XYZ file of C-alpha atoms in Angstrom:
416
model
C 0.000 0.000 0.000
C 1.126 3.349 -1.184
C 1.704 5.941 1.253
C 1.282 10.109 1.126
C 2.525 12.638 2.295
C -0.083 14.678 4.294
C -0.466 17.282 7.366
C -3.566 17.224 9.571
C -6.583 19.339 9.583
C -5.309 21.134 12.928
C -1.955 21.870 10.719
C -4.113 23.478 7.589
C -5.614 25.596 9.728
C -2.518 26.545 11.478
C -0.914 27.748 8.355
C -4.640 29.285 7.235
C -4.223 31.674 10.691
C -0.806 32.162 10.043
C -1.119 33.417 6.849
C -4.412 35.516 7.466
C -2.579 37.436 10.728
C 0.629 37.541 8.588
C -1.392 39.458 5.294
C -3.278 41.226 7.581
C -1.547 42.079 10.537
C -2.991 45.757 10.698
C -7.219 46.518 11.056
C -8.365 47.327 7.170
C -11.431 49.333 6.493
C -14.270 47.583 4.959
C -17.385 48.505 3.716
C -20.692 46.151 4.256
C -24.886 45.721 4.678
C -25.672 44.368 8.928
C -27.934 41.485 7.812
C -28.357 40.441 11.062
C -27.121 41.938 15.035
C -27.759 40.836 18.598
C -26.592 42.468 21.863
C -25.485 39.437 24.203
C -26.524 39.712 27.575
C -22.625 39.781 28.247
C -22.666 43.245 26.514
C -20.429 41.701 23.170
C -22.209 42.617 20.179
C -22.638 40.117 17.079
C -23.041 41.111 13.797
C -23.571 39.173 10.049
C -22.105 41.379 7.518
C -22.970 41.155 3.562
C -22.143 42.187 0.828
C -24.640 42.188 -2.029
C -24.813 42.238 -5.518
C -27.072 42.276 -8.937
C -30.663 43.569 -8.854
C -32.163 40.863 -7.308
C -29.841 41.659 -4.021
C -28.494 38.048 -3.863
C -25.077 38.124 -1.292
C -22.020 38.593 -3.100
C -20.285 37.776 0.360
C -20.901 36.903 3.885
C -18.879 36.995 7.204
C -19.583 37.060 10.818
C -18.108 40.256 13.034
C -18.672 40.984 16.270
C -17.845 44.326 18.821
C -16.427 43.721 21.831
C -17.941 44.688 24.944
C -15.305 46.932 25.597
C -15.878 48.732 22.276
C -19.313 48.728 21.954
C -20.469 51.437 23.919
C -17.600 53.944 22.251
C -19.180 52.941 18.754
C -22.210 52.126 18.981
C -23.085 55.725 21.312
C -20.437 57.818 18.797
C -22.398 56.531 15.393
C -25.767 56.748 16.857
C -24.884 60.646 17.935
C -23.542 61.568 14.027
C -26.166 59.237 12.144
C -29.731 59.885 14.287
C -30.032 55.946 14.526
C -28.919 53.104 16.319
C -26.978 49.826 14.456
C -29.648 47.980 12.569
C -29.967 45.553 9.832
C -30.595 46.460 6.440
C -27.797 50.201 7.142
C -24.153 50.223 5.135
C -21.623 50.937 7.070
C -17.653 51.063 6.935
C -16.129 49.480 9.515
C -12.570 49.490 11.269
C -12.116 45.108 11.442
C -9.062 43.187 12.385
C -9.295 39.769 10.990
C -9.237 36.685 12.744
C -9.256 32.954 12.005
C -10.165 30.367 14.837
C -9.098 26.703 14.202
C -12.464 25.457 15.756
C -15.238 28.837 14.832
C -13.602 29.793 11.697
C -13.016 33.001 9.655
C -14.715 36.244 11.494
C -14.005 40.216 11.778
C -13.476 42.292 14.925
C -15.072 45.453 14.436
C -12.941 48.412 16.233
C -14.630 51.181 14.881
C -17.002 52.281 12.559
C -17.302 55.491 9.943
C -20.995 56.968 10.510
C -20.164 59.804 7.797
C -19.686 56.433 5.288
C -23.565 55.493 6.551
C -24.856 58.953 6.039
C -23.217 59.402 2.671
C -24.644 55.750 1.576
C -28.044 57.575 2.266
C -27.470 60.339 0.549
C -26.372 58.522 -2.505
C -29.697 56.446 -2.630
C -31.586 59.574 -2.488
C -29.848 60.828 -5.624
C -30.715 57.700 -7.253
C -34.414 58.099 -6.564
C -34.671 61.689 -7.515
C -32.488 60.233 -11.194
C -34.432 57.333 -11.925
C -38.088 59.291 -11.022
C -36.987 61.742 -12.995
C -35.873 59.837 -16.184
C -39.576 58.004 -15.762
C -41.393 61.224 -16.439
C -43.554 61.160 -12.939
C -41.700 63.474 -10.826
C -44.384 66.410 -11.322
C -47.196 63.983 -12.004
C -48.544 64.584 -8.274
C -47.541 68.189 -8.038
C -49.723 69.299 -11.454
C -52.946 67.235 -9.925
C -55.504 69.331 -9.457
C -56.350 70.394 -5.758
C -59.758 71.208 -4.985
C -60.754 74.860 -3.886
C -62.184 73.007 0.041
C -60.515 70.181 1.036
C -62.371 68.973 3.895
C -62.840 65.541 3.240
C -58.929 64.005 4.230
C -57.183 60.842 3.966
C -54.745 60.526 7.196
C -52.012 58.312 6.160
C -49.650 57.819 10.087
C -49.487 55.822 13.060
C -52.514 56.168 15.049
C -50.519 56.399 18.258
C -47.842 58.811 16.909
C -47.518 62.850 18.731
C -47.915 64.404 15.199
C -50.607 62.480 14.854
C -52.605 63.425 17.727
C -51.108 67.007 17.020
C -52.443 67.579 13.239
C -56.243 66.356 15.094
C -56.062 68.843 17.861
C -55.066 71.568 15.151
C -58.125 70.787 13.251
C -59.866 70.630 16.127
C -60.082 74.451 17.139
C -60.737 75.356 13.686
C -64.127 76.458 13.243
C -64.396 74.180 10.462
C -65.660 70.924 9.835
C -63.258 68.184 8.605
C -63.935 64.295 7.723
C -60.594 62.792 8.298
C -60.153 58.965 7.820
C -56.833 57.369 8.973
C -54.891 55.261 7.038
C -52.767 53.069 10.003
C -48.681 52.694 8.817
C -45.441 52.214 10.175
C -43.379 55.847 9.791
C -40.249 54.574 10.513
C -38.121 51.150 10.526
C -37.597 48.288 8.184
C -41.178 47.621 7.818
C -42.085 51.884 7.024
C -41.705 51.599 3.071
C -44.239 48.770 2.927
C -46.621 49.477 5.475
C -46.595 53.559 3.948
C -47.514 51.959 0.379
C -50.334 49.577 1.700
C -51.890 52.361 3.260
C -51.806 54.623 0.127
C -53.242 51.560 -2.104
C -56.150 51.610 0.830
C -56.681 55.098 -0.148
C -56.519 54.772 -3.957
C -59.444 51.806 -3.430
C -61.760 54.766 -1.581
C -60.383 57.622 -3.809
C -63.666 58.912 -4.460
C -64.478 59.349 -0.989
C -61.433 61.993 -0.222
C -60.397 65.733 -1.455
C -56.632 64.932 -1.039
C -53.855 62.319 1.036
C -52.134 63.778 4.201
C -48.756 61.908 5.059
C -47.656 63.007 8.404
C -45.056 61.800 11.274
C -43.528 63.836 14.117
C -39.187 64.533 14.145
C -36.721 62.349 13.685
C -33.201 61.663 12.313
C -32.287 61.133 9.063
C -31.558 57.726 9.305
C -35.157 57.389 11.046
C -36.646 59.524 7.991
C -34.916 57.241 5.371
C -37.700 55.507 4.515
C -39.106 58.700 2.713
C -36.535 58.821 0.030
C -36.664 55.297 -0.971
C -38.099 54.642 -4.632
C -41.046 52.230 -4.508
C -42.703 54.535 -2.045
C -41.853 57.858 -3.797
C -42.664 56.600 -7.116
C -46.038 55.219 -5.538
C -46.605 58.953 -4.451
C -45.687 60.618 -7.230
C -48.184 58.576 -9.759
C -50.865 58.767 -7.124
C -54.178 60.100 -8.554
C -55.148 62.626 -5.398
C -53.008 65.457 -4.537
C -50.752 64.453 -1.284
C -49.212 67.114 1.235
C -46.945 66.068 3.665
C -45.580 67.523 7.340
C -42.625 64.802 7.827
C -41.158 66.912 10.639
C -37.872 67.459 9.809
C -36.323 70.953 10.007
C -32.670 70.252 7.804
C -33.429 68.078 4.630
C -36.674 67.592 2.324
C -36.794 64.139 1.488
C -37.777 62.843 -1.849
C -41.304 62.104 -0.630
C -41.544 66.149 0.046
C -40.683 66.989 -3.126
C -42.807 64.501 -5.227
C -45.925 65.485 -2.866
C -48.011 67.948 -4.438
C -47.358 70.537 -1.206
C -44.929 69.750 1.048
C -45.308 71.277 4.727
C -42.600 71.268 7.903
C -44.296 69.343 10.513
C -48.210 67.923 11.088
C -49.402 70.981 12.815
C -48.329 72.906 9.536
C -50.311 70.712 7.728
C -53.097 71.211 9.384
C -52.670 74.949 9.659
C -52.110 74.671 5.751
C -56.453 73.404 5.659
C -57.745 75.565 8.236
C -55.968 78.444 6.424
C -57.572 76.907 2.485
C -60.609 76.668 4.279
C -60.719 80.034 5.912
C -59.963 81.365 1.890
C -62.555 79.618 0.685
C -65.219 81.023 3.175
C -63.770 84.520 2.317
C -64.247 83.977 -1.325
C -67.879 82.973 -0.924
C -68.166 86.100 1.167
C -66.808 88.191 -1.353
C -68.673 86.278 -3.612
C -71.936 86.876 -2.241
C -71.415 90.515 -1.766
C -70.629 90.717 -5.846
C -74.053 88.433 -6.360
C -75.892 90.918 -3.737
C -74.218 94.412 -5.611
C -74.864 92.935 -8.868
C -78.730 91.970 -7.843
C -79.372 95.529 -6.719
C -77.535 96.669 -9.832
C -79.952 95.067 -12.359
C -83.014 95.578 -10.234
C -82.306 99.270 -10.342
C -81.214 99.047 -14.073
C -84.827 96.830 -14.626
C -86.847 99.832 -12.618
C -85.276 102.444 -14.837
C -85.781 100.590 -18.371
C -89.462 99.984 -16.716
C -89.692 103.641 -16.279
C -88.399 104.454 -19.497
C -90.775 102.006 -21.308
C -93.825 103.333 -19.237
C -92.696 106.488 -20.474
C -92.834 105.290 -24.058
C -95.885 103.425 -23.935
C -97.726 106.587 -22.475
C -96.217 108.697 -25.098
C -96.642 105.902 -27.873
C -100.554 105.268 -26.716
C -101.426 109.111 -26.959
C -100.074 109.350 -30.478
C -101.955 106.323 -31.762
C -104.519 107.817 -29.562
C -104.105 111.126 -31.664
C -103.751 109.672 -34.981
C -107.063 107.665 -34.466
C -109.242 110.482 -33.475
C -107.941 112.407 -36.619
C -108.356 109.325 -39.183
C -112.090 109.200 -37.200
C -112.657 112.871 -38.092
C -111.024 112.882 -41.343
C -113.877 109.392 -41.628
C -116.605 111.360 -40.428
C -115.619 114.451 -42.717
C -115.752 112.266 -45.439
C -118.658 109.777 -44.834
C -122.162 112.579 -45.983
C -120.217 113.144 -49.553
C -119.560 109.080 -49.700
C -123.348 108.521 -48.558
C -124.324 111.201 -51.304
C -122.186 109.711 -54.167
C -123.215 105.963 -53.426
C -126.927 106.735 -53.231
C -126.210 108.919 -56.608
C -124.726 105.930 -58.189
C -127.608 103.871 -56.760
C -130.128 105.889 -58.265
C -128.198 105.873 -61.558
C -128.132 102.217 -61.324
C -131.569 102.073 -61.185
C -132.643 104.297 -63.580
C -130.660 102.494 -66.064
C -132.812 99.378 -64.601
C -135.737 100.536 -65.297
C -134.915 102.187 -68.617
C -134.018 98.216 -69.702
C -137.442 97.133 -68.764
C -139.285 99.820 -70.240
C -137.782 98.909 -73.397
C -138.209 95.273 -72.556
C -142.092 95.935 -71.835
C -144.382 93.390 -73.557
C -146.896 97.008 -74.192
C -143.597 98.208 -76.375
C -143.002 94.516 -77.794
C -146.749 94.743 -79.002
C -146.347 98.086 -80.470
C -143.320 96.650 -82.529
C -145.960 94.766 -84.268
C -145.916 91.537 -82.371
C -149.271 89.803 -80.891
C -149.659 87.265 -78.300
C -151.991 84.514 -78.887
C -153.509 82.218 -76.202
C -155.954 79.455 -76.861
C -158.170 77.888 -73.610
C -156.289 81.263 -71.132
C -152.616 80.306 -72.098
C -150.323 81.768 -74.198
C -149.511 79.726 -77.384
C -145.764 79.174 -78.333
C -146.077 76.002 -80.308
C -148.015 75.170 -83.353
C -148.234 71.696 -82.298
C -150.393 73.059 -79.394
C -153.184 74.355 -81.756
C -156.114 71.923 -83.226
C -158.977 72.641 -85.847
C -161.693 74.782 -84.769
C -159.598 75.669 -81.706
C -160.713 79.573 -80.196
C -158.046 82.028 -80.061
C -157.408 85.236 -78.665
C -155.248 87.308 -80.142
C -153.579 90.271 -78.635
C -152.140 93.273 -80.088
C -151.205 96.526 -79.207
C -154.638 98.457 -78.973
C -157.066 95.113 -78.209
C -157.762 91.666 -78.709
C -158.655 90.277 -81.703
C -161.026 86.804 -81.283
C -161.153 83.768 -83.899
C -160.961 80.191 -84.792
C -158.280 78.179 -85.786
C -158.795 76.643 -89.676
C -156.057 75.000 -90.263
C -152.101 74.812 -89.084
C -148.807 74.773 -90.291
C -145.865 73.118 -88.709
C -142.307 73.975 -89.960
C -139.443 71.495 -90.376
């Protein structure tokens, strides 16, 4: 049987440490994601560090770290004083680490100290990127040119019910003399679960949209590490394509996050919100007052112009009724003037008329007729105007002009 050459696992580990403490014998800075961190009841601090990669965020590399008890406090008080926030998982940070390599626990890091600045800056960098990429989308005014309505007093309240800004922006309404319908929208403001929870509650709202004038998104103070949440992109690009106009009091006094300036008006702190829709309110009263004094002047302005042109058209139909009056009475006399020489002419013409009547029967007369030579003869009393109504031996009168002339038919002649 063949025989190798070999060292023992204890050995390759050996010469693993020794080279690790031998390459890197001083503390290097590193830059990482906390994944994961627990506080030990001992006071040491334990930490997963990653490092991640690609859209889909998949770890490009992992290591366990850990702070000392004895270092802890120093770092963990120092970057929660510069940043606003304590250590958490899911922040960058760029830590001070000594390396280390245990035969039995393996590869880990010693943290002895940590850059908050790097943290901040990390922040600031992904609020670039959401202002770039909302930008190059086309949506960053979208919310901003939406159309707010001259009252809003019907309000979707998108907070934490138990939050101090919330309970402020309600008292503020409160002594208002105004009447407001707010509905509350229940989210995390802050923490790893804010972005989510903030986006839920604003698809609640879009479900109801017809219900609400506009979207309030309030939370009292905090750091900027606690305000984060409001710059990242799903949420701001949620606000800025949302279909009612949004106004938010984020209470922060230094920087406007992303959220602020994608929100169609962006106030300080929940009380200035609120201030902000007493004070819309309060000009939209004064324009109905000012309104209603132009309808009242205006009223009394075309009654009095109606009572004039009344007037003036009283006027005219007085004047207009006397001269049709006038005109009248003179066609009547000019009638009346008239009418004895029209009676006298029509009973002239009448009188004409009939002497011309009577002059046609004279002449038509059957005394003239007879004169003319003519005779009338009637056989049994009537007047005969047919041969055919004469017989034989028949008597017959016959009439002329100056008697009657009686005989007896002999004979008669009938023409063809």
């Amino acid at each position: 049987m063949q025989t190798h050459s070999h060292i023992t696992l204890s050995q390759l580990q050996r010469l693993v440490k020794e080279a690790l403490h031998e390459r890197f014998a001083l503390p290097v800075w590193v830059s990482a994601e906390i994944s994961e961190i627990k506080v030990n009841y001992s006071g040491h601090c334990y930490l997963e560090l990653v490092e991640k990669g690609g859209d889909n965020g998949v770890p490009l590399a992992q290591s366990r770290a850990v702070i000392w008890r004895t270092a802890y406090p120093r770092i963990a008080g120092y970057f929660e004083a510069e940043t606003g926030q304590r250590l958490a998982a899911g922040i960058k940070i760029l830590a001070k680490v000594a390396v280390n390599y245990h035969e039995l626990y393996g590869f880990s890091l010693q943290i002895t100290d940590i850059d908050p600045t790097y943290t901040l800056g990390d922040m600031e960098r992904q609020r670039q990127m959401t202002i770039a990429q909302l930008q190059k989308e086309g949506v960053w005014d979208m919310n901003r040119e939406a159309p707010m309505p001259v009252v809003v007093q019907r309000v979707a309240v998108v907070s934490s019910a138990n939050a101090a800004g919330y309970q402020d922006f309600r008292k503020e309404l409160t002594k208002s003399p105004y009447r407001f319908e707010v509905t509350l929208f229940d989210a995390f403001m802050q923490g790893a679960a804010a972005e989510e929870s903030i986006v839920t509650a604003l698809c609640a709202v879009a479900e109801r949209m017809d219900e609400f004038d506009a979207v309030v998104l309030i939370r009292g103070g905090g750091s900027a590490s606690d305000l984060n949440c409001f710059n990242a992109y799903r949420l701001c690009a949620h606000m800025a394509q949302f279909p009612l106009p949004i106004l938010t009091g984020i209470g922060h006094d230094k920087d406007t996050s992303v959220a602020d300036m994608v929100a169609h008006t962006a106030l300080k702190t929940p009380t200035a919100v609120a201030g902000w829709l007493v004070e819309r309110m309060t000009q939209a009263e004064g324009w109905l007052d000012y309104a209603a004094l132009q309808l009242h002047d205006a009223t009394k302005a075309a009654m009095h112009a109606s009572e004039v042109r009344l007037e003036r058209l009283s006027g005219d139909l007085r004047q207009m009724s006397g001269n049709l009056l006038t005109r009248q009475r003179l066609r009547a006399e000019h009638l009346s003037a008239l009418l004895p020489e029209a009676v006298r002419n029509f009973l002239a013409r009448q009188a004409t008329r009939l002497d011309n009547a009577a002059e046609l029967i004279a002449g038509r007369s059957p005394e003239r007729i007879l004169r003319l030579g003519f005779a009338v003869v009637r056989t049994g009393g009537k007047a005969v105007v047919s041969a055919r109504g004469v017989r034989k031996g028949d008597a017959l009168e016959i009439e002329v002009a100056d008697g009657t002339i009686h005989g007896t038919a002999q004979k008669t002649f009938l023409t063809s």
